[in-house]
PDB file of C-alpha atoms in Angstrom:
ATOM      1  CA  LEU E  13      10.331  31.556  23.044  1.00 71.00           C
ATOM      2  CA  LEU E  14       6.889  30.108  23.003  1.00 77.00           C
ATOM      3  CA  PRO E  15       4.663  29.900  25.980  1.00 90.00           C
ATOM      4  CA  PRO E  16       4.980  26.535  28.037  1.00 91.00           C
ATOM      5  CA  ILE E  17       1.262  25.798  27.246  1.00 92.00           C
ATOM      6  CA  ILE E  18       1.768  25.878  23.498  1.00 92.00           C
ATOM      7  CA  VAL E  19       4.869  23.711  23.800  1.00 92.00           C
ATOM      8  CA  ALA E  20       2.951  21.303  26.034  1.00 94.00           C
ATOM      9  CA  VAL E  21      -0.085  21.014  23.388  1.00 94.00           C
ATOM     10  CA  TRP E  22       2.421  20.696  20.486  1.00 94.00           C
ATOM     11  CA  ILE E  23       4.280  17.844  22.360  1.00 95.00           C
ATOM     12  CA  ALA E  24       0.982  16.145  23.268  1.00 96.00           C
ATOM     13  CA  GLY E  25      -0.074  16.316  19.601  1.00 95.00           C
ATOM     14  CA  VAL E  26       3.171  14.780  18.439  1.00 95.00           C
ATOM     15  CA  ILE E  27       2.816  11.881  20.915  1.00 96.00           C
ATOM     16  CA  VAL E  28      -0.735  11.192  20.004  1.00 96.00           C
ATOM     17  CA  VAL E  29      -0.046  11.169  16.229  1.00 94.00           C
ATOM     18  CA  LEU E  30       2.968   8.902  16.653  1.00 95.00           C
ATOM     19  CA  LEU E  31       0.886   6.498  19.046  1.00 96.00           C
ATOM     20  CA  VAL E  32      -1.791   6.280  16.341  1.00 94.00           C
ATOM     21  CA  TRP E  33       0.660   5.349  13.749  1.00 92.00           C
ATOM     22  CA  ALA E  34       2.757   2.939  16.013  1.00 94.00           C
ATOM     23  CA  ALA E  35      -0.579   1.148  16.883  1.00 94.00           C
ATOM     24  CA  GLY E  36      -1.342   0.589  13.166  1.00 90.00           C
ATOM     25  CA  TRP E  37       2.210  -0.641  12.587  1.00 91.00           C
ATOM     26  CA  ILE E  38       2.048  -3.078  15.537  1.00 94.00           C
ATOM     27  CA  ARG E  39      -1.274  -4.276  14.345  1.00 91.00           C
ATOM     28  CA  VAL E  40       0.096  -5.096  10.805  1.00 91.00           C
ATOM     29  CA  SER E  41       3.305  -6.592  12.133  1.00 92.00           C
ATOM     30  CA  LEU E  42       1.206  -9.164  14.260  1.00 93.00           C
ATOM     31  CA  MET E  43      -0.811  -9.812  11.133  1.00 92.00           C
ATOM     32  CA  VAL E  44       2.361 -10.613   9.231  1.00 92.00           C
ATOM     33  CA  ARG E  45       3.645 -12.767  11.969  1.00 93.00           C
ATOM     34  CA  ARG E  46       0.461 -14.901  12.150  1.00 94.00           C
ATOM     35  CA  ALA E  47       0.349 -15.077   8.346  1.00 94.00           C
ATOM     36  CA  VAL E  48       1.327 -18.256   6.567  1.00 94.00           C
ATOM     37  CA  PRO E  49       4.290 -17.832   4.237  1.00 95.00           C
ATOM     38  CA  LEU E  50       3.539 -19.130   0.676  1.00 92.00           C
ATOM     39  CA  GLY E  51       6.442 -20.802  -0.875  1.00 88.00           C
ATOM     40  CA  GLU E  52       4.641 -22.276  -4.004  1.00 91.00           C
ATOM     41  CA  GLY E  53       1.474 -21.911  -5.982  1.00 91.00           C
ATOM     42  CA  PRO E  54       0.257 -19.730  -8.850  1.00 93.00           C
ATOM     43  CA  GLU E  55       0.601 -16.514  -6.828  1.00 95.00           C
ATOM     44  CA  VAL E  56       4.172 -17.174  -5.996  1.00 95.00           C
ATOM     45  CA  GLU E  57       4.933 -18.130  -9.646  1.00 96.00           C
ATOM     46  CA  ALA E  58       3.392 -14.927 -10.976  1.00 95.00           C
ATOM     47  CA  LEU E  59       5.160 -12.913  -8.304  1.00 96.00           C
ATOM     48  CA  ARG E  60       8.729 -14.289  -9.226  1.00 95.00           C
ATOM     49  CA  ARG E  61       7.972 -13.842 -12.948  1.00 94.00           C
ATOM     50  CA  LEU E  62       6.869 -10.246 -12.376  1.00 94.00           C
ATOM     51  CA  GLU E  63       9.871  -9.626 -10.051  1.00 94.00           C
ATOM     52  CA  SER E  64      12.299 -10.560 -12.818  1.00 92.00           C
ATOM     53  CA  SER E  65      10.378  -8.438 -15.412  1.00 90.00           C
ATOM     54  CA  PHE E  66      10.594  -5.472 -12.994  1.00 88.00           C
ATOM     55  CA  GLY E  67      14.207  -6.064 -12.308  1.00 89.00           C
ATOM     56  CA  ILE E  68      13.762  -6.894  -8.663  1.00 89.00           C
ATOM     57  CA  ARG E  69      16.749  -8.977  -7.456  1.00 89.00           C
ATOM     58  CA  LYS E  70      15.803  -9.770  -3.899  1.00 91.00           C
ATOM     59  CA  PRO E  71      12.472 -11.915  -3.825  1.00 93.00           C
ATOM     60  CA  ILE E  72       9.580 -10.446  -1.987  1.00 95.00           C
ATOM     61  CA  ARG E  73       8.193 -12.497   0.662  1.00 96.00           C
ATOM     62  CA  LEU E  74       4.545 -13.556   0.128  1.00 96.00           C
ATOM     63  CA  VAL E  75       2.404 -14.278   3.139  1.00 96.00           C
ATOM     64  CA  LEU E  76      -1.186 -15.482   3.300  1.00 94.00           C
ATOM     65  CA  SER E  77      -3.412 -13.465   5.834  1.00 92.00           C
ATOM     66  CA  ARG E  78      -6.659 -14.440   7.263  1.00 88.00           C
ATOM     67  CA  ASN E  79      -7.595 -10.871   7.935  1.00 78.00           C
ATOM     68  CA  TRP E  80      -9.835  -9.169   5.458  1.00 67.00           C
ATOM     69  CA  MET E  81      -7.227  -6.483   4.594  1.00 78.00           C
ATOM     70  CA  GLU E  82      -6.541  -6.014   0.972  1.00 86.00           C
ATOM     71  CA  PRO E  83      -3.278  -7.133  -0.774  1.00 92.00           C
ATOM     72  CA  GLY E  84      -0.471  -4.812   0.189  1.00 92.00           C
ATOM     73  CA  ILE E  85       3.235  -4.199   0.740  1.00 94.00           C
ATOM     74  CA  PHE E  86       4.408  -3.917   4.336  1.00 94.00           C
ATOM     75  CA  GLY E  87       7.876  -3.117   5.446  1.00 92.00           C
ATOM     76  CA  ILE E  88      10.709  -0.921   4.384  1.00 90.00           C
ATOM     77  CA  PHE E  89      13.965  -2.743   4.007  1.00 89.00           C
ATOM     78  CA  ARG E  90      12.432  -6.293   3.743  1.00 91.00           C
ATOM     79  CA  PRO E  91       9.077  -5.882   2.208  1.00 93.00           C
ATOM     80  CA  VAL E  92       6.439  -8.494   2.696  1.00 95.00           C
ATOM     81  CA  LEU E  93       3.545  -8.880   0.334  1.00 95.00           C
ATOM     82  CA  ILE E  94       0.334  -9.644   2.370  1.00 94.00           C
ATOM     83  CA  TRP E  95      -2.104 -11.648   0.330  1.00 94.00           C
ATOM     84  CA  PRO E  96      -5.644 -12.153   1.917  1.00 91.00           C
ATOM     85  CA  GLU E  97      -6.788 -15.758   2.097  1.00 90.00           C
ATOM     86  CA  GLY E  98      -9.476 -16.505  -0.367  1.00 88.00           C
ATOM     87  CA  ILE E  99      -8.958 -13.660  -2.623  1.00 90.00           C
ATOM     88  CA  SER E 100      -7.505 -15.649  -5.425  1.00 89.00           C
ATOM     89  CA  GLN E 101     -10.762 -17.689  -5.735  1.00 88.00           C
ATOM     90  CA  HIS E 102     -12.397 -14.310  -6.782  1.00 86.00           C
ATOM     91  CA  LEU E 103      -9.670 -13.375  -9.337  1.00 89.00           C
ATOM     92  CA  ASP E 104      -8.549 -14.670 -12.723  1.00 91.00           C
ATOM     93  CA  ASP E 105      -4.967 -15.161 -13.277  1.00 92.00           C
ATOM     94  CA  ARG E 106      -4.600 -11.966 -15.288  1.00 93.00           C
ATOM     95  CA  HIS E 107      -6.260 -10.114 -12.247  1.00 93.00           C
ATOM     96  CA  VAL E 108      -3.805 -11.743  -9.810  1.00 94.00           C
ATOM     97  CA  GLU E 109      -0.906 -10.652 -12.095  1.00 94.00           C
ATOM     98  CA  ALA E 110      -2.206  -7.115 -12.232  1.00 94.00           C
ATOM     99  CA  ILE E 111      -2.409  -6.705  -8.566  1.00 94.00           C
ATOM    100  CA  LEU E 112       0.975  -8.353  -7.898  1.00 96.00           C
ATOM    101  CA  ALA E 113       2.564  -6.061 -10.470  1.00 95.00           C
ATOM    102  CA  HIS E 114       0.984  -3.075  -8.591  1.00 95.00           C
ATOM    103  CA  GLU E 115       2.307  -4.143  -5.320  1.00 95.00           C
ATOM    104  CA  ILE E 116       5.756  -4.773  -6.925  1.00 95.00           C
ATOM    105  CA  CYS E 117       5.809  -1.175  -8.159  1.00 95.00           C
ATOM    106  CA  HIS E 118       5.255   0.049  -4.530  1.00 95.00           C
ATOM    107  CA  ALA E 119       8.253  -2.181  -3.335  1.00 94.00           C
ATOM    108  CA  ARG E 120      10.449  -1.070  -6.176  1.00 93.00           C
ATOM    109  CA  ARG E 121       9.800   2.633  -5.823  1.00 93.00           C
ATOM    110  CA  HIS E 122      10.303   2.350  -1.884  1.00 94.00           C
ATOM    111  CA  ASP E 123       6.807   3.895  -1.304  1.00 95.00           C
ATOM    112  CA  ASN E 124       6.623   2.739   2.349  1.00 94.00           C
ATOM    113  CA  LEU E 125       9.868   4.582   3.138  1.00 95.00           C
ATOM    114  CA  THR E 126       8.572   7.798   1.597  1.00 94.00           C
ATOM    115  CA  ALA E 127       5.276   7.408   3.642  1.00 93.00           C
ATOM    116  CA  ILE E 128       7.140   6.828   6.827  1.00 93.00           C
ATOM    117  CA  LEU E 129       9.205   9.998   6.267  1.00 94.00           C
ATOM    118  CA  HIS E 130       6.038  12.054   5.456  1.00 94.00           C
ATOM    119  CA  MET E 131       4.413  10.439   8.639  1.00 93.00           C
ATOM    120  CA  MET E 132       7.314  11.979  10.660  1.00 95.00           C
ATOM    121  CA  VAL E 133       6.593  15.364   9.083  1.00 95.00           C
ATOM    122  CA  GLU E 134       2.892  15.045   9.876  1.00 95.00           C
ATOM    123  CA  ALA E 135       3.939  14.096  13.519  1.00 95.00           C
ATOM    124  CA  VAL E 136       6.039  17.224  13.855  1.00 95.00           C
ATOM    125  CA  PHE E 137       3.745  19.613  12.039  1.00 96.00           C
ATOM    126  CA  TRP E 138       0.322  17.989  13.039  1.00 94.00           C
ATOM    127  CA  PHE E 139      -1.262  21.296  13.561  1.00 94.00           C
ATOM    128  CA  HIS E 140      -0.695  22.453   9.941  1.00 94.00           C
ATOM    129  CA  PRO E 141      -3.487  21.530   7.423  1.00 94.00           C
ATOM    130  CA  LEU E 142      -1.268  21.870   4.447  1.00 96.00           C
ATOM    131  CA  VAL E 143       1.014  18.930   5.736  1.00 95.00           C
ATOM    132  CA  TRP E 144      -2.024  16.606   5.862  1.00 94.00           C
ATOM    133  CA  TRP E 145      -3.129  17.819   2.453  1.00 95.00           C
ATOM    134  CA  MET E 146       0.257  17.042   1.130  1.00 95.00           C
ATOM    135  CA  GLY E 147       0.146  13.466   2.609  1.00 93.00           C
ATOM    136  CA  ALA E 148      -3.168  12.908   0.577  1.00 92.00           C
ATOM    137  CA  ARG E 149      -1.500  14.285  -2.592  1.00 94.00           C
ATOM    138  CA  LEU E 150       1.596  12.084  -2.020  1.00 94.00           C
ATOM    139  CA  GLU E 151      -0.668   9.012  -1.557  1.00 92.00           C
ATOM    140  CA  GLU E 152      -2.481   9.929  -4.932  1.00 92.00           C
ATOM    141  CA  GLU E 153       0.832  10.361  -6.795  1.00 94.00           C
ATOM    142  CA  ARG E 154       2.277   6.969  -5.462  1.00 94.00           C
ATOM    143  CA  GLU E 155      -0.967   5.254  -6.666  1.00 92.00           C
ATOM    144  CA  ARG E 156      -0.887   7.025 -10.074  1.00 92.00           C
ATOM    145  CA  ALA E 157       2.758   6.170 -10.570  1.00 94.00           C
ATOM    146  CA  CYS E 158       2.059   2.520  -9.911  1.00 93.00           C
ATOM    147  CA  ASP E 159      -1.052   2.550 -11.964  1.00 91.00           C
ATOM    148  CA  GLU E 160       0.938   3.893 -14.908  1.00 91.00           C
ATOM    149  CA  ALA E 161       3.793   1.364 -14.604  1.00 90.00           C
ATOM    150  CA  VAL E 162       1.099  -1.457 -14.442  1.00 91.00           C
ATOM    151  CA  GLY E 163      -0.758  -0.167 -17.357  1.00 86.00           C
ATOM    152  CA  LEU E 164       2.496  -0.096 -19.399  1.00 84.00           C
ATOM    153  CA  LEU E 165       3.339  -3.497 -18.395  1.00 82.00           C
ATOM    154  CA  CYS E 166      -0.002  -5.271 -18.899  1.00 78.00           C
ATOM    155  CA  ASN E 167      -1.397  -3.147 -21.631  1.00 81.00           C
ATOM    156  CA  GLN E 168      -5.071  -4.163 -20.658  1.00 84.00           C
ATOM    157  CA  PRO E 169      -6.355  -1.238 -18.708  1.00 86.00           C
ATOM    158  CA  HIS E 170      -9.757  -2.780 -18.394  1.00 87.00           C
ATOM    159  CA  VAL E 171      -8.314  -5.892 -16.815  1.00 89.00           C
ATOM    160  CA  TYR E 172      -6.337  -3.689 -14.331  1.00 89.00           C
ATOM    161  CA  ALA E 173      -9.347  -1.494 -13.396  1.00 89.00           C
ATOM    162  CA  GLU E 174     -11.485  -4.757 -13.012  1.00 90.00           C
ATOM    163  CA  SER E 175      -8.734  -6.003 -10.573  1.00 90.00           C
ATOM    164  CA  ILE E 176      -8.862  -3.045  -8.384  1.00 88.00           C
ATOM    165  CA  LEU E 177     -12.702  -3.171  -8.268  1.00 87.00           C
ATOM    166  CA  ARG E 178     -12.581  -6.935  -7.363  1.00 87.00           C
ATOM    167  CA  VAL E 179     -10.264  -6.403  -4.593  1.00 87.00           C
ATOM    168  CA  CYS E 180     -12.624  -3.553  -3.362  1.00 83.00           C
ATOM    169  CA  LYS E 181     -15.532  -5.820  -3.464  1.00 80.00           C
ATOM    170  CA  PHE E 182     -13.633  -8.713  -1.633  1.00 78.00           C
ATOM    171  CA  CYS E 183     -11.836  -6.717   1.051  1.00 72.00           C
ATOM    172  CA  SER E 184     -13.755  -4.842   3.614  1.00 59.00           C
ATOM    173  CA  GLU E 185     -10.927  -3.124   5.438  1.00 52.00           C
ATOM    174  CA  SER E 186      -8.875  -0.315   3.984  1.00 52.00           C
ATOM    175  CA  PRO E 187      -4.987  -0.595   4.338  1.00 53.00           C
ATOM    176  CA  LEU E 188      -3.319   1.425   7.149  1.00 54.00           C
ATOM    177  CA  ALA E 189      -0.895   4.298   6.287  1.00 56.00           C
ATOM    178  CA  CYS E 190       2.047   1.857   6.869  1.00 53.00           C
ATOM    179  CA  VAL E 191       0.831  -0.495   3.988  1.00 61.00           C
ATOM    180  CA  SER E 192       0.999   0.295   0.509  1.00 63.00           C
ATOM    181  CA  GLY E 193      -2.129  -1.383  -1.080  1.00 63.00           C
ATOM    182  CA  ILE E 194      -3.936  -1.406  -4.224  1.00 62.00           C
ATOM    183  CA  THR E 195      -7.091   0.694  -3.433  1.00 59.00           C
ATOM    184  CA  GLY E 196      -5.509   3.723  -2.060  1.00 61.00           C
ATOM    185  CA  ALA E 197      -6.302   7.410  -3.025  1.00 58.00           C
ATOM    186  CA  ASP E 198      -9.383   8.453  -4.903  1.00 69.00           C
ATOM    187  CA  LEU E 199     -10.638   5.245  -6.472  1.00 73.00           C
ATOM    188  CA  LYS E 200     -13.014   6.810  -8.957  1.00 74.00           C
ATOM    189  CA  LYS E 201     -10.532   9.097 -10.297  1.00 79.00           C
ATOM    190  CA  ARG E 202      -7.955   6.293 -10.566  1.00 79.00           C
ATOM    191  CA  ILE E 203     -10.283   4.010 -12.540  1.00 78.00           C
ATOM    192  CA  VAL E 204     -11.060   6.937 -14.929  1.00 78.00           C
ATOM    193  CA  GLN E 205      -7.378   7.564 -15.332  1.00 80.00           C
ATOM    194  CA  ILE E 206      -6.587   3.995 -16.012  1.00 79.00           C
ATOM    195  CA  MET E 207      -9.323   3.551 -18.615  1.00 76.00           C
ATOM    196  CA  THR E 208      -8.623   6.782 -20.480  1.00 76.00           C
ATOM    197  CA  GLU E 209      -4.844   6.888 -20.703  1.00 65.00           C
TER     198      GLU E 209
END
């Protein structure tokens, strides 16, 4: 048996990690509730067109957020695509399609579910650096898989890379761990991979 002080420290660590993630989840949930649902427009048309080409049967809800967070998929069983207000003015139609395709890939692959499962592992084993390192590698792999899928779909790597950079320029806030966004992982490494493969 472990000494009570070690058990108490471990429990305290688990609680702190879970509270931090719960706060992020609640924050994004409130953002989605305050967001305006988009039922029509070029973004919705592009989203529906891409959903059918990716074989998505259940339409993804698209909401317009006034927060400056980047576009991202939130939710596990009923994913919602959060689209920042005003970002479309800074993007061409092909950039919008590339970003939407990336987010659809996250939804199709159920990346938020795997992220939540890993968050639970991180909460239990918060003291082990290897678990945190694995979390960063999992995020890199999720982004790389979506990048490859979008690269095969759009066949214009320069447009896709430019889309990511434009989103970075527009959005000042990075996504939380509970949101699969477009600018996650090592951005420079991703851009190089997109342009060379």
